[in-house]
Amino acid sequence: MILHTDRLILRSWEEKDAEDLYKYASHPEVGPIAGWPVHTSVENSREVIRDVLSAPDTYAMVLKETGHPVGSIGLMVGEASNLRVPDNEGEIGYWIGVPYWGQGLVPEAVREIMRYGFEDKQLDKIWCGYFEGNTKSKRVQEKCGFHFHHTADNVPCAIEGVFRTEHVNCISKEEWNFQN
């Protein structure tokens, strides 16, 4: 599946994207705030593409103007979600490289994944969370119409031995339809 927005192509990650992935995922301000470790090499990024980013409905955010990935977004449905949601609900996760912060690319990608989830996959609700202190991610979710649901303490993340406070937001298909 390939999805399009005004400025982005959302497509599957490929091993040839490892250098682009490493360029952004090796930055210390990207992974840790989102709950995953900084990438340590191009080979590490290639392994992440094979082991993590190859999951269904996980997309490279590719700039149309350059043809290169600058971030990632995914829709995890049912048991694939970290939030243990039913099969008719999903969770969106995302990140983007530092040079592209503040340009509205993530809300653009999130809105397309929401459309895909509600229209194409017929989901009833979509969830999205962010770890305490990740104000940029919080703002994306607010811009896209998500509303607060709950806060969870001591949530394990992909950094070994690290637990965080996570704020969880959601939007129903009815709420999304009303906005669009």
PDB file of C-alpha atoms in Angstrom:
ATOM      1  CA  MET A   1       0.000   0.000   0.000  1.00  0.00           C
ATOM      2  CA  ILE A   2       1.292   3.447  -0.942  1.00  0.00           C
ATOM      3  CA  LEU A   3      -0.445   6.539   0.411  1.00  0.00           C
ATOM      4  CA  HIS A   4      -0.032  10.130  -0.758  1.00  0.00           C
ATOM      5  CA  THR A   5      -0.376  13.572   0.809  1.00  0.00           C
ATOM      6  CA  ASP A   6       0.421  16.970  -0.685  1.00  0.00           C
ATOM      7  CA  ARG A   7       4.118  16.730   0.210  1.00  0.00           C
ATOM      8  CA  LEU A   8       4.667  13.095   1.182  1.00  0.00           C
ATOM      9  CA  ILE A   9       4.603   9.574  -0.142  1.00  0.00           C
ATOM     10  CA  LEU A  10       3.940   7.014   2.585  1.00  0.00           C
ATOM     11  CA  ARG A  11       5.435   3.713   1.465  1.00  0.00           C
ATOM     12  CA  SER A  12       7.006   0.595   2.929  1.00  0.00           C
ATOM     13  CA  TRP A  13      10.526   0.847   4.264  1.00  0.00           C
ATOM     14  CA  GLU A  14      13.203  -0.845   2.143  1.00  0.00           C
ATOM     15  CA  GLU A  15      16.689  -1.931   3.163  1.00  0.00           C
ATOM     16  CA  LYS A  16      18.118   0.620   0.730  1.00  0.00           C
ATOM     17  CA  ASP A  17      16.646   3.316   3.048  1.00  0.00           C
ATOM     18  CA  ALA A  18      19.098   2.409   5.837  1.00  0.00           C
ATOM     19  CA  GLU A  19      21.429   5.385   5.269  1.00  0.00           C
ATOM     20  CA  ASP A  20      18.542   7.863   5.266  1.00  0.00           C
ATOM     21  CA  LEU A  21      17.079   6.217   8.364  1.00  0.00           C
ATOM     22  CA  TYR A  22      20.417   6.358  10.170  1.00  0.00           C
ATOM     23  CA  LYS A  23      20.873  10.038   9.270  1.00  0.00           C
ATOM     24  CA  TYR A  24      17.751  10.963  11.294  1.00  0.00           C
ATOM     25  CA  ALA A  25      17.401   8.102  13.796  1.00  0.00           C
ATOM     26  CA  SER A  26      20.967   8.585  15.078  1.00  0.00           C
ATOM     27  CA  HIS A  27      20.107  12.073  16.366  1.00  0.00           C
ATOM     28  CA  PRO A  28      19.802  12.057  20.185  1.00  0.00           C
ATOM     29  CA  GLU A  29      16.696  14.274  20.157  1.00  0.00           C
ATOM     30  CA  VAL A  30      14.603  11.849  18.051  1.00  0.00           C
ATOM     31  CA  GLY A  31      14.453   8.294  19.414  1.00  0.00           C
ATOM     32  CA  PRO A  32      14.753   8.704  23.172  1.00  0.00           C
ATOM     33  CA  ILE A  33      11.847  11.171  23.466  1.00  0.00           C
ATOM     34  CA  ALA A  34       9.739   8.699  21.435  1.00  0.00           C
ATOM     35  CA  GLY A  35      10.898   5.773  23.572  1.00  0.00           C
ATOM     36  CA  TRP A  36      13.454   4.010  21.394  1.00  0.00           C
ATOM     37  CA  PRO A  37      17.259   3.995  21.385  1.00  0.00           C
ATOM     38  CA  VAL A  38      19.425   6.122  19.123  1.00  0.00           C
ATOM     39  CA  HIS A  39      20.576   4.181  16.054  1.00  0.00           C
ATOM     40  CA  THR A  40      24.284   3.413  16.275  1.00  0.00           C
ATOM     41  CA  SER A  41      25.175   2.600  12.654  1.00  0.00           C
ATOM     42  CA  VAL A  42      23.772   2.178   9.164  1.00  0.00           C
ATOM     43  CA  GLU A  43      23.756  -1.577   9.806  1.00  0.00           C
ATOM     44  CA  ASN A  44      21.748  -1.010  13.001  1.00  0.00           C
ATOM     45  CA  SER A  45      19.244   0.997  10.944  1.00  0.00           C
ATOM     46  CA  ARG A  46      19.107  -1.799   8.357  1.00  0.00           C
ATOM     47  CA  GLU A  47      18.314  -4.280  11.160  1.00  0.00           C
ATOM     48  CA  VAL A  48      15.542  -1.994  12.433  1.00  0.00           C
ATOM     49  CA  ILE A  49      14.071  -1.863   8.923  1.00  0.00           C
ATOM     50  CA  ARG A  50      14.087  -5.675   8.772  1.00  0.00           C
ATOM     51  CA  ASP A  51      12.901  -6.343  12.343  1.00  0.00           C
ATOM     52  CA  VAL A  52      10.632  -3.406  13.238  1.00  0.00           C
ATOM     53  CA  LEU A  53       9.779  -1.185  10.300  1.00  0.00           C
ATOM     54  CA  SER A  54       8.740  -4.106   8.089  1.00  0.00           C
ATOM     55  CA  ALA A  55       5.546  -4.515  10.151  1.00  0.00           C
ATOM     56  CA  PRO A  56       2.220  -4.182   8.316  1.00  0.00           C
ATOM     57  CA  ASP A  57       1.004  -0.612   7.788  1.00  0.00           C
ATOM     58  CA  THR A  58       4.387   0.879   8.743  1.00  0.00           C
ATOM     59  CA  TYR A  59       5.493   3.559   6.316  1.00  0.00           C
ATOM     60  CA  ALA A  60       8.522   5.637   5.462  1.00  0.00           C
ATOM     61  CA  MET A  61       7.547   9.302   5.220  1.00  0.00           C
ATOM     62  CA  VAL A  62       9.182  10.176   1.910  1.00  0.00           C
ATOM     63  CA  LEU A  63       9.425  13.787   0.749  1.00  0.00           C
ATOM     64  CA  LYS A  64       7.991  14.016  -2.749  1.00  0.00           C
ATOM     65  CA  GLU A  65      10.519  16.712  -3.679  1.00  0.00           C
ATOM     66  CA  THR A  66      13.577  14.565  -2.823  1.00  0.00           C
ATOM     67  CA  GLY A  67      12.369  10.954  -2.907  1.00  0.00           C
ATOM     68  CA  HIS A  68      14.097  10.314   0.443  1.00  0.00           C
ATOM     69  CA  PRO A  69      12.550   9.189   3.743  1.00  0.00           C
ATOM     70  CA  VAL A  70      12.665  11.731   6.583  1.00  0.00           C
ATOM     71  CA  GLY A  71      10.575   9.915   9.192  1.00  0.00           C
ATOM     72  CA  SER A  72       8.241   7.031   9.891  1.00  0.00           C
ATOM     73  CA  ILE A  73       4.575   6.484  10.668  1.00  0.00           C
ATOM     74  CA  GLY A  74       2.593   3.378  11.381  1.00  0.00           C
ATOM     75  CA  LEU A  75      -0.895   2.139  12.140  1.00  0.00           C
ATOM     76  CA  MET A  76      -0.954  -0.809  14.530  1.00  0.00           C
ATOM     77  CA  VAL A  77      -4.348  -2.513  14.551  1.00  0.00           C
ATOM     78  CA  GLY A  78      -5.702  -4.692  17.339  1.00  0.00           C
ATOM     79  CA  GLU A  79      -3.113  -6.887  19.007  1.00  0.00           C
ATOM     80  CA  ALA A  80      -0.297  -5.145  17.083  1.00  0.00           C
ATOM     81  CA  SER A  81      -0.972  -2.039  19.201  1.00  0.00           C
ATOM     82  CA  ASN A  82       1.026  -1.358  22.353  1.00  0.00           C
ATOM     83  CA  LEU A  83      -2.242  -0.263  23.981  1.00  0.00           C
ATOM     84  CA  ARG A  84      -4.049  -3.614  23.747  1.00  0.00           C
ATOM     85  CA  VAL A  85      -6.963  -2.330  21.703  1.00  0.00           C
ATOM     86  CA  PRO A  86      -9.700  -4.443  20.076  1.00  0.00           C
ATOM     87  CA  ASP A  87      -9.398  -5.594  16.459  1.00  0.00           C
ATOM     88  CA  ASN A  88     -11.635  -2.728  15.246  1.00  0.00           C
ATOM     89  CA  GLU A  89      -9.306  -0.073  16.689  1.00  0.00           C
ATOM     90  CA  GLY A  90      -5.767   1.042  15.937  1.00  0.00           C
ATOM     91  CA  GLU A  91      -2.858   3.065  17.268  1.00  0.00           C
ATOM     92  CA  ILE A  92      -0.755   5.569  15.323  1.00  0.00           C
ATOM     93  CA  GLY A  93       2.952   6.023  16.036  1.00  0.00           C
ATOM     94  CA  TYR A  94       5.326   8.420  14.274  1.00  0.00           C
ATOM     95  CA  TRP A  95       8.575  10.353  14.316  1.00  0.00           C
ATOM     96  CA  ILE A  96      10.392  12.709  11.947  1.00  0.00           C
ATOM     97  CA  GLY A  97      13.991  13.896  11.588  1.00  0.00           C
ATOM     98  CA  VAL A  98      15.031  17.096  13.374  1.00  0.00           C
ATOM     99  CA  PRO A  99      15.551  19.166  10.181  1.00  0.00           C
ATOM    100  CA  TYR A 100      11.845  18.674   9.386  1.00  0.00           C
ATOM    101  CA  TRP A 101      10.413  19.630  12.771  1.00  0.00           C
ATOM    102  CA  GLY A 102       7.844  22.416  12.720  1.00  0.00           C
ATOM    103  CA  GLN A 103       6.933  22.115   9.019  1.00  0.00           C
ATOM    104  CA  GLY A 104       3.557  20.405   9.479  1.00  0.00           C
ATOM    105  CA  LEU A 105       4.686  17.176   7.811  1.00  0.00           C
ATOM    106  CA  VAL A 106       3.756  14.904  10.709  1.00  0.00           C
ATOM    107  CA  PRO A 107       0.179  16.231  11.053  1.00  0.00           C
ATOM    108  CA  GLU A 108      -0.134  15.838   7.269  1.00  0.00           C
ATOM    109  CA  ALA A 109       0.957  12.191   7.503  1.00  0.00           C
ATOM    110  CA  VAL A 110      -1.172  11.500  10.611  1.00  0.00           C
ATOM    111  CA  ARG A 111      -4.286  12.872   8.892  1.00  0.00           C
ATOM    112  CA  GLU A 112      -3.719  10.534   5.935  1.00  0.00           C
ATOM    113  CA  ILE A 113      -3.187   7.533   8.229  1.00  0.00           C
ATOM    114  CA  MET A 114      -6.392   8.491  10.071  1.00  0.00           C
ATOM    115  CA  ARG A 115      -8.252   8.606   6.748  1.00  0.00           C
ATOM    116  CA  TYR A 116      -6.790   5.242   5.791  1.00  0.00           C
ATOM    117  CA  GLY A 117      -7.693   3.739   9.162  1.00  0.00           C
ATOM    118  CA  PHE A 118     -11.257   5.009   9.249  1.00  0.00           C
ATOM    119  CA  GLU A 119     -12.179   4.728   5.555  1.00  0.00           C
ATOM    120  CA  ASP A 120     -10.100   1.851   4.185  1.00  0.00           C
ATOM    121  CA  LYS A 121      -9.683  -0.331   7.291  1.00  0.00           C
ATOM    122  CA  GLN A 122     -13.086   0.615   8.766  1.00  0.00           C
ATOM    123  CA  LEU A 123     -11.711   1.211  12.276  1.00  0.00           C
ATOM    124  CA  ASP A 124     -14.050   2.542  14.952  1.00  0.00           C
ATOM    125  CA  LYS A 125     -11.416   4.360  17.019  1.00  0.00           C
ATOM    126  CA  ILE A 126      -7.780   5.406  16.652  1.00  0.00           C
ATOM    127  CA  TRP A 127      -5.434   5.909  19.572  1.00  0.00           C
ATOM    128  CA  CYS A 128      -2.210   7.875  19.850  1.00  0.00           C
ATOM    129  CA  GLY A 129       0.110   8.404  22.800  1.00  0.00           C
ATOM    130  CA  TYR A 130       3.174  10.378  23.766  1.00  0.00           C
ATOM    131  CA  PHE A 131       5.651  10.155  26.593  1.00  0.00           C
ATOM    132  CA  GLU A 132       5.834  12.884  29.226  1.00  0.00           C
ATOM    133  CA  GLY A 133       7.890  15.809  27.923  1.00  0.00           C
ATOM    134  CA  ASN A 134       7.284  15.152  24.222  1.00  0.00           C
ATOM    135  CA  THR A 135       5.407  18.399  23.624  1.00  0.00           C
ATOM    136  CA  LYS A 136       5.881  18.225  19.842  1.00  0.00           C
ATOM    137  CA  SER A 137       4.044  14.914  19.668  1.00  0.00           C
ATOM    138  CA  LYS A 138       1.341  16.229  22.000  1.00  0.00           C
ATOM    139  CA  ARG A 139       0.812  19.193  19.668  1.00  0.00           C
ATOM    140  CA  VAL A 140       0.524  16.942  16.581  1.00  0.00           C
ATOM    141  CA  GLN A 141      -2.208  14.951  18.284  1.00  0.00           C
ATOM    142  CA  GLU A 142      -4.094  18.100  19.308  1.00  0.00           C
ATOM    143  CA  LYS A 143      -3.891  19.478  15.755  1.00  0.00           C
ATOM    144  CA  CYS A 144      -5.302  16.222  14.390  1.00  0.00           C
ATOM    145  CA  GLY A 145      -8.310  16.176  16.705  1.00  0.00           C
ATOM    146  CA  PHE A 146      -7.257  13.560  19.248  1.00  0.00           C
ATOM    147  CA  HIS A 147      -8.538  14.116  22.789  1.00  0.00           C
ATOM    148  CA  PHE A 148      -7.177  13.011  26.156  1.00  0.00           C
ATOM    149  CA  HIS A 149      -8.224   9.575  27.377  1.00  0.00           C
ATOM    150  CA  HIS A 150      -5.845   8.594  30.199  1.00  0.00           C
ATOM    151  CA  THR A 151      -2.336   8.720  31.619  1.00  0.00           C
ATOM    152  CA  ALA A 152      -0.354   5.564  32.370  1.00  0.00           C
ATOM    153  CA  ASP A 153       2.663   5.514  34.685  1.00  0.00           C
ATOM    154  CA  ASN A 154       5.678   3.198  34.536  1.00  0.00           C
ATOM    155  CA  VAL A 155       5.168   2.250  30.886  1.00  0.00           C
ATOM    156  CA  PRO A 156       8.132   0.292  29.492  1.00  0.00           C
ATOM    157  CA  CYS A 157       9.585   1.614  26.263  1.00  0.00           C
ATOM    158  CA  ALA A 158      12.035   0.194  23.742  1.00  0.00           C
ATOM    159  CA  ILE A 159      14.999   1.505  25.720  1.00  0.00           C
ATOM    160  CA  GLU A 160      16.019  -1.329  28.016  1.00  0.00           C
ATOM    161  CA  GLY A 161      15.195  -0.684  31.673  1.00  0.00           C
ATOM    162  CA  VAL A 162      13.460   2.652  31.006  1.00  0.00           C
ATOM    163  CA  PHE A 163       9.901   3.331  32.136  1.00  0.00           C
ATOM    164  CA  ARG A 164       7.936   6.462  31.283  1.00  0.00           C
ATOM    165  CA  THR A 165       4.672   8.246  31.895  1.00  0.00           C
ATOM    166  CA  GLU A 166       2.520   8.018  28.775  1.00  0.00           C
ATOM    167  CA  HIS A 167      -0.424  10.260  27.922  1.00  0.00           C
ATOM    168  CA  VAL A 168      -2.940   8.452  25.708  1.00  0.00           C
ATOM    169  CA  ASN A 169      -5.359  10.198  23.365  1.00  0.00           C
ATOM    170  CA  CYS A 170      -8.008   8.904  20.977  1.00  0.00           C
ATOM    171  CA  ILE A 171     -10.537   9.876  18.343  1.00  0.00           C
ATOM    172  CA  SER A 172     -13.619   7.954  17.238  1.00  0.00           C
ATOM    173  CA  LYS A 173     -14.733   7.510  13.661  1.00  0.00           C
ATOM    174  CA  GLU A 174     -17.794   9.670  14.437  1.00  0.00           C
ATOM    175  CA  GLU A 175     -15.608  12.483  15.814  1.00  0.00           C
ATOM    176  CA  TRP A 176     -13.331  12.236  12.790  1.00  0.00           C
ATOM    177  CA  ASN A 177     -16.302  12.294  10.392  1.00  0.00           C
ATOM    178  CA  PHE A 178     -17.609  15.421  12.134  1.00  0.00           C
ATOM    179  CA  GLN A 179     -14.224  17.175  11.615  1.00  0.00           C
ATOM    180  CA  ASN A 180     -13.999  16.264   7.925  1.00  0.00           C
TER     181      ASN A 180
END
